[in-house]
Coordinates of C-alpha atoms and ligand atoms in Angstrom, one line a residue:
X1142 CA 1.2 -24.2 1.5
X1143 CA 1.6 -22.5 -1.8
X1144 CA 1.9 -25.6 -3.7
X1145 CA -2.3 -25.5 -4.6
X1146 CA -1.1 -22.7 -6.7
X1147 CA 2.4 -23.5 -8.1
X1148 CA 2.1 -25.1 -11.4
X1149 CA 5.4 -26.0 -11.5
X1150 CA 9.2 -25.3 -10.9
X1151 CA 9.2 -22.2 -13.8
X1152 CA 6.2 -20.8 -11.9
X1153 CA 7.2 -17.4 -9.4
X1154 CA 4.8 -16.8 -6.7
X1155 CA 4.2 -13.7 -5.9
X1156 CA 4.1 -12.9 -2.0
X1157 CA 2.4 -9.0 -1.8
X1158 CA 3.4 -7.1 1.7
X1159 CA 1.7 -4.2 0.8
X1160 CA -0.6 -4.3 3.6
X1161 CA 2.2 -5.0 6.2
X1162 CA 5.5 -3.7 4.4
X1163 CA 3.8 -1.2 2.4
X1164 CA 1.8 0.0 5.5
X1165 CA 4.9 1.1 7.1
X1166 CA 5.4 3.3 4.5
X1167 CA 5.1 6.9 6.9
X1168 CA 1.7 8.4 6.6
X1169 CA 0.1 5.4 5.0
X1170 CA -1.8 3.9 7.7
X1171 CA -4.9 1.9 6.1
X1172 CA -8.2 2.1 7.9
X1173 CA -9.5 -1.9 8.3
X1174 CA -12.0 -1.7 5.6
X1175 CA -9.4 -0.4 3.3
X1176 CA -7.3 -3.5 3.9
X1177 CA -10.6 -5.8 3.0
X1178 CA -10.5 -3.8 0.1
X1179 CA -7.1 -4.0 -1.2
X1180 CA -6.6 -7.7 -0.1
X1181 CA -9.7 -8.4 -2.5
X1182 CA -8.1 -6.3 -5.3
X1183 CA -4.5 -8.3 -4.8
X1184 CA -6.4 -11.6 -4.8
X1185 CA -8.2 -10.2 -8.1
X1186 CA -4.6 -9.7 -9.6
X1187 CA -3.6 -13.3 -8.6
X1188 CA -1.4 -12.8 -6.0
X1189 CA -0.5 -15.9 -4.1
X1190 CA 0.0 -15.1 -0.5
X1191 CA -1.1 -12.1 1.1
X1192 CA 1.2 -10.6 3.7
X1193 CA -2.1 -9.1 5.8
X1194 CA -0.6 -7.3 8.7
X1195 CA 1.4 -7.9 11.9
X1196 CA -0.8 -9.2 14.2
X1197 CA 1.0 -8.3 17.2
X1198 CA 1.8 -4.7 16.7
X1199 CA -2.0 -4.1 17.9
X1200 CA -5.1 -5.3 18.3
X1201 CA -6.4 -3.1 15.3
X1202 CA -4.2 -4.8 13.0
X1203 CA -4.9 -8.4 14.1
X1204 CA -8.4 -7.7 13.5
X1205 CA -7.6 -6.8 10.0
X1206 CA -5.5 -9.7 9.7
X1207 CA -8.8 -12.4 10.9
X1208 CA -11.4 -10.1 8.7
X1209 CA -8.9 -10.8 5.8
X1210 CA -8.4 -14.5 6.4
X1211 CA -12.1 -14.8 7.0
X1212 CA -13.3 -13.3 4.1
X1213 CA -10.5 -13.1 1.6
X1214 CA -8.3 -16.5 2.9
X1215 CA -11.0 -19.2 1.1
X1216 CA -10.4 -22.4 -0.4
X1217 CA -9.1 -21.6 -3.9
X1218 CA -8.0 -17.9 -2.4
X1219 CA -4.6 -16.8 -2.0
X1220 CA -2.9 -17.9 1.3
X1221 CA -2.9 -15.3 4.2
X1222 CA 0.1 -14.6 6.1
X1223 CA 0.8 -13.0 9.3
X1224 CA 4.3 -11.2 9.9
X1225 CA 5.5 -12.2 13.7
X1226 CA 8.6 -11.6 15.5
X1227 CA 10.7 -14.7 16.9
X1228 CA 9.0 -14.2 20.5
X1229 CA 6.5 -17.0 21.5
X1230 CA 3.5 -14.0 22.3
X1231 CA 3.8 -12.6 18.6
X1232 CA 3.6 -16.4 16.9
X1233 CA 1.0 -17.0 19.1
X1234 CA -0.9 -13.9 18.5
X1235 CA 0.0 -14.5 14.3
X1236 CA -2.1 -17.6 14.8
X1237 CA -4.7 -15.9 16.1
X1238 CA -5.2 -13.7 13.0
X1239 CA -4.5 -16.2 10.4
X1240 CA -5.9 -19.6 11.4
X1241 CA -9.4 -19.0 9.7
X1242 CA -8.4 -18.8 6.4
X1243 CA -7.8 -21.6 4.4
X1244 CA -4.5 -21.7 3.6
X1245 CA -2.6 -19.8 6.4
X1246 CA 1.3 -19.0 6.9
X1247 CA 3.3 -17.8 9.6
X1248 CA 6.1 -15.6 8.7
X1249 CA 8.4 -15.5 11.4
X1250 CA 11.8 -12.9 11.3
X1251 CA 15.3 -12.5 13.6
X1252 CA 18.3 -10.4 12.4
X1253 CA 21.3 -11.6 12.2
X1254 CA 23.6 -9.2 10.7
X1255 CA 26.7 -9.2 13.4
X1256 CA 25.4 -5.2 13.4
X1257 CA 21.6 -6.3 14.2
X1258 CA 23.1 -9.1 16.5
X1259 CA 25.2 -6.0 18.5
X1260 CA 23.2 -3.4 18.2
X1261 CA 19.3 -4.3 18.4
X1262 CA 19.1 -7.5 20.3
X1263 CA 22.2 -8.4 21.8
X1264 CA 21.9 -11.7 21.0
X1265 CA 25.4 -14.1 20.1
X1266 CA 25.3 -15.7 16.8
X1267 CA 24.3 -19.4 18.5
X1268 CA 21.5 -17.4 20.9
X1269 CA 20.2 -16.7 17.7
X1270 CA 20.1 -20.0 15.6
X1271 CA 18.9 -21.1 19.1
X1272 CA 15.8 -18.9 19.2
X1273 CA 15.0 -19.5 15.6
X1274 CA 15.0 -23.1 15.9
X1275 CA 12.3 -22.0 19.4
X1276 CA 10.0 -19.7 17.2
X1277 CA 10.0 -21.7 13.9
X1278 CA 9.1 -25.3 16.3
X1279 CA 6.2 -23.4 17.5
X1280 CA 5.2 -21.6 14.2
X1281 CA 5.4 -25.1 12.4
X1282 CA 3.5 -26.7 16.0
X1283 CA 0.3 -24.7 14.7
X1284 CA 0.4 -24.1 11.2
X1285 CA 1.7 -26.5 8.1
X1286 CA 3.2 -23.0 6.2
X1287 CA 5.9 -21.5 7.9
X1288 CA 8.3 -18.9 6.6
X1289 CA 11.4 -17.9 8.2
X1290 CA 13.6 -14.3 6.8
X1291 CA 16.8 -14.2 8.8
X1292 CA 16.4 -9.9 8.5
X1293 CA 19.2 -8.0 7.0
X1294 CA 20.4 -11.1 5.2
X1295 CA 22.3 -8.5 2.6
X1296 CA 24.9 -7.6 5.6
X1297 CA 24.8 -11.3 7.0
X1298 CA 27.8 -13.1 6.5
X1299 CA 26.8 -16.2 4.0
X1300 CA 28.0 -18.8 6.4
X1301 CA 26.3 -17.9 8.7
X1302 CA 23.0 -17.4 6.7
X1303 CA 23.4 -21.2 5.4
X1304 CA 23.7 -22.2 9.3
X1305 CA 20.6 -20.3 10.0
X1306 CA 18.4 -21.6 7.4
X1307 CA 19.7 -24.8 7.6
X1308 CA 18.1 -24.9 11.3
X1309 CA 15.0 -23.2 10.3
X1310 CA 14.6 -25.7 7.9
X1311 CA 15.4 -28.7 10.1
X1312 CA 12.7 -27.1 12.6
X1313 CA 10.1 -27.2 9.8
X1314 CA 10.3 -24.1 7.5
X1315 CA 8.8 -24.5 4.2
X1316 CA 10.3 -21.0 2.7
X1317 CA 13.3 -19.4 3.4
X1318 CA 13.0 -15.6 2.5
X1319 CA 16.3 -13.5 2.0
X1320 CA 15.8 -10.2 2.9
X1321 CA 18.1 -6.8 1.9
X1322 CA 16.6 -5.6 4.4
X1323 CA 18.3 -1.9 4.1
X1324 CA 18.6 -2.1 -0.1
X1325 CA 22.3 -2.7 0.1
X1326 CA 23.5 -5.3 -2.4
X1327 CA 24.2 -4.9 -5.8
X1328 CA 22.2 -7.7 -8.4
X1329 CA 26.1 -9.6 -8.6
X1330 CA 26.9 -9.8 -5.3
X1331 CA 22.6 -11.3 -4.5
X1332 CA 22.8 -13.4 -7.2
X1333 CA 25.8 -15.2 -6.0
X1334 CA 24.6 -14.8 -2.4
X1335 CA 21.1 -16.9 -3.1
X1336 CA 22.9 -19.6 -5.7
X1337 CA 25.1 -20.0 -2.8
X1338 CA 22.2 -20.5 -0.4
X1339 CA 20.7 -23.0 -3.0
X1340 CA 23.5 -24.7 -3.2
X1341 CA 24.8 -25.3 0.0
X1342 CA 21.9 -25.2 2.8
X1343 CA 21.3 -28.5 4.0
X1344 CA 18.2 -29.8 3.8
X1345 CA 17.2 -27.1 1.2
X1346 CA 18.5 -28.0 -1.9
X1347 CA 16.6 -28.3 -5.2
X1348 CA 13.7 -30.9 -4.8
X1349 CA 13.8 -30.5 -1.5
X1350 CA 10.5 -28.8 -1.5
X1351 CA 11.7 -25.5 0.3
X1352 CA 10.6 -22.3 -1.4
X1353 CA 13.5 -20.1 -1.8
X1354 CA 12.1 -15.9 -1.6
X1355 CA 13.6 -12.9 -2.1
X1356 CA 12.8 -9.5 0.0
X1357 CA 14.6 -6.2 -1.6
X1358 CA 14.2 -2.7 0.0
X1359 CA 15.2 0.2 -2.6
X1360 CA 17.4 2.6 -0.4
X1361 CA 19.5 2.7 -4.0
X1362 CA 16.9 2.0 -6.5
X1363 CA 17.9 -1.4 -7.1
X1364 CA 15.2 -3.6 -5.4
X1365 CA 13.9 -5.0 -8.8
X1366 CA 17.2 -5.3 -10.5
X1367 CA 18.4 -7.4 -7.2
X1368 CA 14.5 -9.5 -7.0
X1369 CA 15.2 -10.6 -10.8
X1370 CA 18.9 -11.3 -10.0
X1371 CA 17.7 -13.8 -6.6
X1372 CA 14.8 -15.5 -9.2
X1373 CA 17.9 -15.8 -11.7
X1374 CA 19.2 -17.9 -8.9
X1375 CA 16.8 -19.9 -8.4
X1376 CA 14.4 -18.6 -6.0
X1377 CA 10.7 -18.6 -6.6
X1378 CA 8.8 -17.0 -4.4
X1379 CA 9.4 -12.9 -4.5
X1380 CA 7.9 -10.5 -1.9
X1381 CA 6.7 -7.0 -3.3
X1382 CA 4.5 -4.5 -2.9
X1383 CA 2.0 -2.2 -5.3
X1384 CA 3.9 1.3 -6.6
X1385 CA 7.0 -0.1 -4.7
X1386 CA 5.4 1.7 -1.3
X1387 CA 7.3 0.4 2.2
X1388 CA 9.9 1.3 4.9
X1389 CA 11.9 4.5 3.9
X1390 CA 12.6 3.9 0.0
X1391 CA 9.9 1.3 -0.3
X1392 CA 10.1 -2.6 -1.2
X1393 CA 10.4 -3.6 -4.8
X1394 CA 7.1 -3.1 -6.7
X1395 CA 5.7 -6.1 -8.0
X1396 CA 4.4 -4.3 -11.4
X1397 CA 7.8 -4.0 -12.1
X1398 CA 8.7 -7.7 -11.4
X1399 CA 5.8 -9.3 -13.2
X1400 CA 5.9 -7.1 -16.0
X1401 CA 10.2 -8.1 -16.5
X1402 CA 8.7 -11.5 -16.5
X1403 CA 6.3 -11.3 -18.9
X1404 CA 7.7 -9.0 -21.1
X1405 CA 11.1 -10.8 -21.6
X1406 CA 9.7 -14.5 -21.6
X1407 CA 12.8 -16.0 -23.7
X1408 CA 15.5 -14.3 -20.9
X1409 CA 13.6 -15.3 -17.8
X1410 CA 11.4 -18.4 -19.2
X1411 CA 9.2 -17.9 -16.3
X1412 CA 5.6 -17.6 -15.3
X1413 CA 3.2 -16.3 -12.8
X1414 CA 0.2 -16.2 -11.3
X1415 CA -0.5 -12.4 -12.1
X1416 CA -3.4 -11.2 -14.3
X1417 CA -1.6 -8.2 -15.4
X1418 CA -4.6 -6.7 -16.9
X1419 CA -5.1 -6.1 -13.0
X1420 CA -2.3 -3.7 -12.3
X1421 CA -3.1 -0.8 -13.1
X1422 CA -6.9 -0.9 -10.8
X1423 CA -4.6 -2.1 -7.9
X1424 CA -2.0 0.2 -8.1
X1425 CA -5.1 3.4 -8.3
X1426 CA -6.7 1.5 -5.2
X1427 CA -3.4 1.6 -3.4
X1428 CA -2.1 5.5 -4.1
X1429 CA -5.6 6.3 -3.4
X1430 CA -6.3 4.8 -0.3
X1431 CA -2.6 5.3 1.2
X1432 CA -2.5 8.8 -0.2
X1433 CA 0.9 8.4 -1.7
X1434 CA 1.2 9.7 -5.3
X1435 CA 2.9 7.8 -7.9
X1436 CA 5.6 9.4 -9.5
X1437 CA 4.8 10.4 -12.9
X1438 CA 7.5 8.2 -14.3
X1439 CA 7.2 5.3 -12.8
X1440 CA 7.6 2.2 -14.5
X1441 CA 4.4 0.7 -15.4
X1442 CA 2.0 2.4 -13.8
X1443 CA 3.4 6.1 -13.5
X1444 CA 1.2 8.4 -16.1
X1445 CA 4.0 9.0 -18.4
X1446 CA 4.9 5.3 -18.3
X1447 CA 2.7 5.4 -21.4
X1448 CA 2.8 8.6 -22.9
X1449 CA 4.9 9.9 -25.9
X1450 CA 6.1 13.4 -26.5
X1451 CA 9.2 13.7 -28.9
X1452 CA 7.6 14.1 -32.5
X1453 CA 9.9 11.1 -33.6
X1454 CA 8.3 9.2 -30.8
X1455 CA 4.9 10.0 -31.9
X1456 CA 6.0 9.4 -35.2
X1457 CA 6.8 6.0 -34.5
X1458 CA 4.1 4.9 -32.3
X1459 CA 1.2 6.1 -34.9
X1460 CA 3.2 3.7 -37.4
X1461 CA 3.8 0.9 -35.0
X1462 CA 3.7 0.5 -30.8
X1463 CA 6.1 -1.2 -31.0
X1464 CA 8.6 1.3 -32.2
X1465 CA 8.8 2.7 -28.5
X1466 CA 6.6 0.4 -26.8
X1467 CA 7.8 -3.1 -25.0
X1468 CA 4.8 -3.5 -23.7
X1469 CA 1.1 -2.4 -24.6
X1470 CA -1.1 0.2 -21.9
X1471 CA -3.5 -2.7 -22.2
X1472 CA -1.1 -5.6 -21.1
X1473 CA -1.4 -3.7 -17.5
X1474 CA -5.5 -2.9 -17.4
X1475 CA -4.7 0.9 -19.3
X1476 CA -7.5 2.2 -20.9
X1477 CA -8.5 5.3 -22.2
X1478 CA -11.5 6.6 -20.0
X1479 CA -14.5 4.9 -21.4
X1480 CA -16.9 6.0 -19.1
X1481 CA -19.9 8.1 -20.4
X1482 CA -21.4 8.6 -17.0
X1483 CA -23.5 11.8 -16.3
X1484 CA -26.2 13.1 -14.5
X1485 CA -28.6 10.6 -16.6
X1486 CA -26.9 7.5 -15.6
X1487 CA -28.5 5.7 -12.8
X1488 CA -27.6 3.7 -9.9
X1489 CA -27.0 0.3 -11.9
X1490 CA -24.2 1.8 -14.5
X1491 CA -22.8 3.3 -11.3
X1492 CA -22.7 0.7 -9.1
X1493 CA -21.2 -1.8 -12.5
X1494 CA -18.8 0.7 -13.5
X1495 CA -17.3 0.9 -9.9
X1496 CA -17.6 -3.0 -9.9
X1497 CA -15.3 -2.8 -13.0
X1498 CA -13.0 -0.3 -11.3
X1499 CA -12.8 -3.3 -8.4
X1500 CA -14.8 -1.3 -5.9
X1501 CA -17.5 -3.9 -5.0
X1502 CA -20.7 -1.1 -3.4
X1503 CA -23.5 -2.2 -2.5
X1504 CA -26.6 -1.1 0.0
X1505 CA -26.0 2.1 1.7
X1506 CA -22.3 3.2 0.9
X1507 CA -24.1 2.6 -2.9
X1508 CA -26.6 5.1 -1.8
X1509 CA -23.9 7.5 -0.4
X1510 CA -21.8 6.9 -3.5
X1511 CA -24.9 7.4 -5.7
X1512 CA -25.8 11.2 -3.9
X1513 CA -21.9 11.9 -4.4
X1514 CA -21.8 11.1 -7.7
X1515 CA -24.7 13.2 -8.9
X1516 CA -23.4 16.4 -7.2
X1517 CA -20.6 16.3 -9.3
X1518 CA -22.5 15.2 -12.4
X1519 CA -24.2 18.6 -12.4
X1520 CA -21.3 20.1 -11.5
X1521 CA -19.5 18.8 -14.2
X1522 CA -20.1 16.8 -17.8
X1523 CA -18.8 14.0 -17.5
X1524 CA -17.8 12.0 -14.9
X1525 CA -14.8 10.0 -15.6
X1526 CA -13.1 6.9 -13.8
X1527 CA -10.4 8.4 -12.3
X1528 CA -13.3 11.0 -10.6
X1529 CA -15.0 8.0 -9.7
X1530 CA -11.7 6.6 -7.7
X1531 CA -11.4 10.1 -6.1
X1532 CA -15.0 9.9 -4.8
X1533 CA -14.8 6.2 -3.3
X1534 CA -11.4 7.5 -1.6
X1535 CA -13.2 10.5 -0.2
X1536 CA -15.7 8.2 0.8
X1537 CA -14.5 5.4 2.4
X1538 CA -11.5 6.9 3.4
X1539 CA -12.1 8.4 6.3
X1540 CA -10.3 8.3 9.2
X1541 CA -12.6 8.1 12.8
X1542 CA -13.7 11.8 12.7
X1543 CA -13.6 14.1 15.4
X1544 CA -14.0 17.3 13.4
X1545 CA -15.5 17.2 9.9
X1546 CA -16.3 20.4 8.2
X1547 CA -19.5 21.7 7.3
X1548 CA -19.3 25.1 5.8
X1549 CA -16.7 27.3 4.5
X1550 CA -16.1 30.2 3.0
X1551 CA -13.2 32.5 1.4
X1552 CA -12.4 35.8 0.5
X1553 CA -9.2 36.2 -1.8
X1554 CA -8.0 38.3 -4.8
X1555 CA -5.7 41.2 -5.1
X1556 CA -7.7 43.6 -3.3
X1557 CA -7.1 42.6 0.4
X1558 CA -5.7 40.1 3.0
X1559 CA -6.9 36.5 2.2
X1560 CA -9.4 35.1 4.6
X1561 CA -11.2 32.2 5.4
X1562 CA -13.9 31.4 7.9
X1563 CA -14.7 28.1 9.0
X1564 CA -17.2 26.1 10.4
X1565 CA -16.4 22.7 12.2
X1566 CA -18.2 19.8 13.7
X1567 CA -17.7 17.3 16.5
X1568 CA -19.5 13.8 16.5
X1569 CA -21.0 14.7 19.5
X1570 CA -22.6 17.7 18.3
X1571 CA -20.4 20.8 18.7
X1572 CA -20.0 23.4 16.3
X1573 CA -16.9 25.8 15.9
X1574 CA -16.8 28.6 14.0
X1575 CA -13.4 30.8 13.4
X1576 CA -12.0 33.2 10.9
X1577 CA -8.4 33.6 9.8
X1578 CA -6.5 35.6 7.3
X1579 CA -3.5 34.1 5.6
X1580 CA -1.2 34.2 3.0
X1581 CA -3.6 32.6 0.5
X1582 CA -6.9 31.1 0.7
X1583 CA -5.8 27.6 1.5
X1584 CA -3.4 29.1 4.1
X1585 CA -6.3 31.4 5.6
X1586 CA -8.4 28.2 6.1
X1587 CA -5.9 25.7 7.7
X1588 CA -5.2 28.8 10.1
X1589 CA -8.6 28.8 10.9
X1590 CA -8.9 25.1 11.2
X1591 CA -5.8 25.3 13.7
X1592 CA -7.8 27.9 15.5
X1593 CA -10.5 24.9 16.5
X1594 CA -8.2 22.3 16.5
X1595 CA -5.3 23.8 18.3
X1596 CA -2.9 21.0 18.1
X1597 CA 1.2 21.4 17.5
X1598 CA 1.7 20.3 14.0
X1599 CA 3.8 21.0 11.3
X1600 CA 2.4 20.9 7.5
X1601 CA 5.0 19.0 5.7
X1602 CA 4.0 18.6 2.7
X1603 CA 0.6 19.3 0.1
X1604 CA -0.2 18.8 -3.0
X1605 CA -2.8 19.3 -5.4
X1606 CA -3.8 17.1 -8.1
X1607 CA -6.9 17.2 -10.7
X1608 CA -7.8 14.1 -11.6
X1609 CA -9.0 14.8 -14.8
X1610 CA -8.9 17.2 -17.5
X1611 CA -10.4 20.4 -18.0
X1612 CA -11.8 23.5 -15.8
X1613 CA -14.4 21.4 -13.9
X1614 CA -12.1 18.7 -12.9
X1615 CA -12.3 17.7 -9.4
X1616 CA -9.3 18.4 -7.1
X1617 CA -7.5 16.0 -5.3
X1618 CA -5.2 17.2 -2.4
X1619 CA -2.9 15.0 0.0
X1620 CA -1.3 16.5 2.5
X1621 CA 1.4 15.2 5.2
X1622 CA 1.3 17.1 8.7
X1623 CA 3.7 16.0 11.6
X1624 CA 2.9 15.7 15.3
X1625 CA 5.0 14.3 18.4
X1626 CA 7.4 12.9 15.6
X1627 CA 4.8 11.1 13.8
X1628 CA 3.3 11.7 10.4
X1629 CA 0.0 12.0 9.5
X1630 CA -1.5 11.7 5.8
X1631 CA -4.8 13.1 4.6
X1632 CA -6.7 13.2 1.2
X1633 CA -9.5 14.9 0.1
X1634 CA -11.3 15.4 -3.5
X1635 CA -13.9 18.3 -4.3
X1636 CA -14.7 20.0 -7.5
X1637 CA -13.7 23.0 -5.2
X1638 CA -9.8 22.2 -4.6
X1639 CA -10.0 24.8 -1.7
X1640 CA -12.6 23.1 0.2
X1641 CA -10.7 20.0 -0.7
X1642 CA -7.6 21.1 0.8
X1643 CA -9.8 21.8 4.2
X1644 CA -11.0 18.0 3.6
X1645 CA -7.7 16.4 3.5
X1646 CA -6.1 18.7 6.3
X1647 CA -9.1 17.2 8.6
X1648 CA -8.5 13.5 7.6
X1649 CA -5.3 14.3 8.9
X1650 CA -5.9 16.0 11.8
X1651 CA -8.3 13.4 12.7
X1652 CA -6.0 10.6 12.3
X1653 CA -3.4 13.0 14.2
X1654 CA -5.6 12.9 16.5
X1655 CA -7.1 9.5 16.9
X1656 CA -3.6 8.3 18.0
X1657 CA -2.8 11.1 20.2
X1658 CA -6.1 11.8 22.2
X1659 CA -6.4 15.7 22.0
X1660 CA -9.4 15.8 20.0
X1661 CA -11.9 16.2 22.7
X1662 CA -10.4 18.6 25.1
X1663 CA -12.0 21.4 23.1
X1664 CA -15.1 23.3 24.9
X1665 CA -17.4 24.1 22.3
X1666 CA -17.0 27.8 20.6
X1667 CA -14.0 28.4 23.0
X1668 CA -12.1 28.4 19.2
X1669 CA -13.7 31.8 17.6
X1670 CA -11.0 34.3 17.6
X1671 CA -12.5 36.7 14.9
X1672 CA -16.5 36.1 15.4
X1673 CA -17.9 33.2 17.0
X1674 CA -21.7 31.7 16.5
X1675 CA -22.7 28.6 17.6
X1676 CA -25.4 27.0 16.5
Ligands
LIG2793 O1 12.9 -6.0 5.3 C1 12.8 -6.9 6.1 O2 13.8 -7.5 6.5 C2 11.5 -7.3 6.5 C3 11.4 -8.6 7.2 C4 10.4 -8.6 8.3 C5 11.1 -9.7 6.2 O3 10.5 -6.7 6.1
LIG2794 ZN1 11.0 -5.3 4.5

């Protein structure tokens, strides 16, 4: 149960699915150890329950799920959920990943739009109060917490909601969550939607001790607006994600939501659990590891979010912050880089530094960090934080590798035909090596890679970012490649941005290929189709 943390009826809990919502985002699958990592960060930032996965989509992610409840899920912690459809396997197999940690929950989910009820599971309206009353009995059979969403509650008729929760309730749910599944209500229309659902489910009433949640999708950028509308409502518990990632337009971000909070404590009169100092790490650990950018004006954590450029503006600020600023950079962790780190700094400021960054390195990935870290310190003068993020991402971001790269080299300028030669790597020992000419340099080298690789897919999308100012900045490129109708995402960093555009094309290549198998069909050298050594 929440309740440990719920200080009392003006207190929001905050319910992150970042790492089950957010991972459905397309392209921003999250390696197992990058879950450990970012479930640590949200418990940092006080988050109460952690959605950790959906056990039953496969047997990768409900070993996530029990390494998070293990490790993350102690007494004091935040509770761990599982996400698990109304079927008895999935609730069963939600236990399975949840029932170490100290304070588990089982979210269980059944549409029940008339157009879900048609269309996806056929189901008649009293099939369906009948299976929720079967998968919330069982649910509540093994575990205290259970949560119930009756999905695409923002196209569900409100009787018919009321009907539903009022059974999940009688069967032993302990917090009803509303979704808008597809981010079509308006904040009017949900805010009389949930008083309604206050109001009138029996059983569920105030001081009943039901938690009443709210679950936005922002197909028309209104998640936020319709999250703050449900809390105006009266419910208490809302379900968000960092940088607003998740299905197609994302889920509401839960910067935005704490910050409305705390920002406007006389309109809401409100608290939280959130340190909000904590944001800003989180929502760097997140982009980085997921490889989705944030938008440069995104509230609260976008890099404009705090930036001025009219002269007025300017003006202002230098005389007071407040003249254009409702809230300050350092209310959400912002600080101007104060890192001095450089090729004299040793292991210890690096490994504290990275501690205060929320990276906790230690043993031999410190070691690996350390080497990293003092290549680019001679390659450049200082090494800033945000370089630091790009080098754990490089680091421990990696997907299982079939292919990694271990030379390169390009020829480009005005005076001929771009061209790249390669040289590649298996795991088990095989070199490639293959030339290409391109368009450009990076062009020339991903035509080369293809050469080795020699999989069907389609470059979608790449971008280059540097991470830091000045000429010696290291690069960051993500890149988006799709394959059999999937999409991939890769990142790599490199003070060289070409050999970090080869880096991030591999990562996704190799995740590419990790789910479809092709990466080992390859006889060594048969990819040279300019010159050819093997070594
Ligand atoms: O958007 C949705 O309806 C969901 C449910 C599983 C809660 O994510
Ligand atoms: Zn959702």
């Amino acid at each position: 149960m929440v309740k440990h943390r719920i200080k009392d009826e003006n207190t929001v809990v905050f319910f992150d699915t970042t790492l089950r919502d957010g991972e459905q985002s397309p392209g921003a699958t999250l390696s197992s150890a990058e879950k450990l990592e970012i479930a640590r960060q949200l418990s940092r930032l006080g988050v109460d329950i952690i959605e950790a996965g959906f056990p039953a989509a496969s047997p990768d992610d409900l070993a996530a799920v029990q390494r998070i409840a293990k490790e993350i899920g102690k007494e004091g912690g935040p509770v761990i959920c599982g996400l698990a459809r109304a079927v008895e396997s999935d609730i069963l197999t939600c236990w399975e990943g949840i029932k170490d940690a100290a304070h588990p929950r089982i979210h269980t989910f059944l549409g029940t739009s008339d157009i879900h009820l048609q269309y996806q599971t056929g189901l008649t309206r009293e099939q369906a109060v009948a299976r929720v009353r079967e998968a919330v009995t069982l649910a509540r059979s093994l575990c205290d917490d259970v949560e119930f969403s009756p999905m695409d509650a923002g196209r569900t008729e409100t009787a018919f909601l009321i009907e539903v929760c009022a059974a999940a309730v009688e069967c032993g749910a302990t917090t009803l969550n509303i979704p808008d599944t597809v981010g079509y209500v308006t904040p009017d229309e949900w805010h009389e939607t949930i008083s309604s659902l206050i109001a009138e489910t029996p059983g569920a009433g105030p001081g009943s001790g039901v938690i009443w949640s709210i679950h936005c999708h922002n197909d028309l950028g209104l998640a936020t607006a319709n999250t703050l509308a449900g809390v105006r409502a009266g419910a208490r518990q809302v379900e968000v994600t960092i940088n607003g990632i998740g299905e197609r337009a994302g889920n509401t971000s839960l910067e935005e939501v704490a910050m409305a909070i705390h920002t406007r404590p006389q309109y809401y009169q409100l608290n939280t659990n959130i340190n909000t100092r904590e944001i800003m790490k989180s929502s760097r650990m997140v982009s980085n590891y997921t490889g989705m950018r944030v938008q440069p004006n995104k509230a609260v954590v976008g890099d404009n979010a705090f930036a001025h450029e009219a002269g007025i503006h300017q003006d202002g600020v230098l005389k007071h912050h407040s003249t254009y600023e409702i809230m300050t950079p350092e209310s959400v962790g912002l600080q101007k880089s104060r890192l001095v780190l450089g090729k004299h700094s040793g292991r210890h400021a690096l490994k504290v530094r990275l501690g205060e960054l929320g990276y906790q390195v230690e043993g031999d990935a410190l070691n690996q960090v350390f080497k990293r870290f003092k290549n680019l310190a001679d390659a450049k003068k200082n090494v800033t934080d945000a370089d630091l993020e790009a080098l754990i991402a490089d680091e421990f971001h990696k997907p299982e590798e079939f292919y990694s790269l271990t030379d390169i080299q390009v020829m480009c300028g005005t005076m001929g035909m771009p061209t790249a030669t390669v040289k590649l790597s298996k795991a088990s020992g095989e070199n490639y090596v293959n030339a290409a000419v391109g368009t450009g340099p990076v062009d020339a080298c991903y035509k080369a890679v293809d050469g080795v690789v020699k999989a069907e897919t389609v470059l979608m999308e790449y971008s280059v970012h540097s991470v830091t100012e000045g000429i010696d900045a290291l690069g960051e490129v993500t890149v988006r490649i799709e394959a059999q109708g999937k999409t991939f995402g890769g990142y790599g960093a490199d003070s060289d941005v070409v050999v970090a555009s080869v880096k991030a094309y591999l990562a996704a290549l190799n995740r590419m290929l990790a789910v479809t198998g092709h990466g080992d069909t390859q006889p060594e050298g048969q990819a040279a189709t300019i010159n050819f050594t093997s070594s």
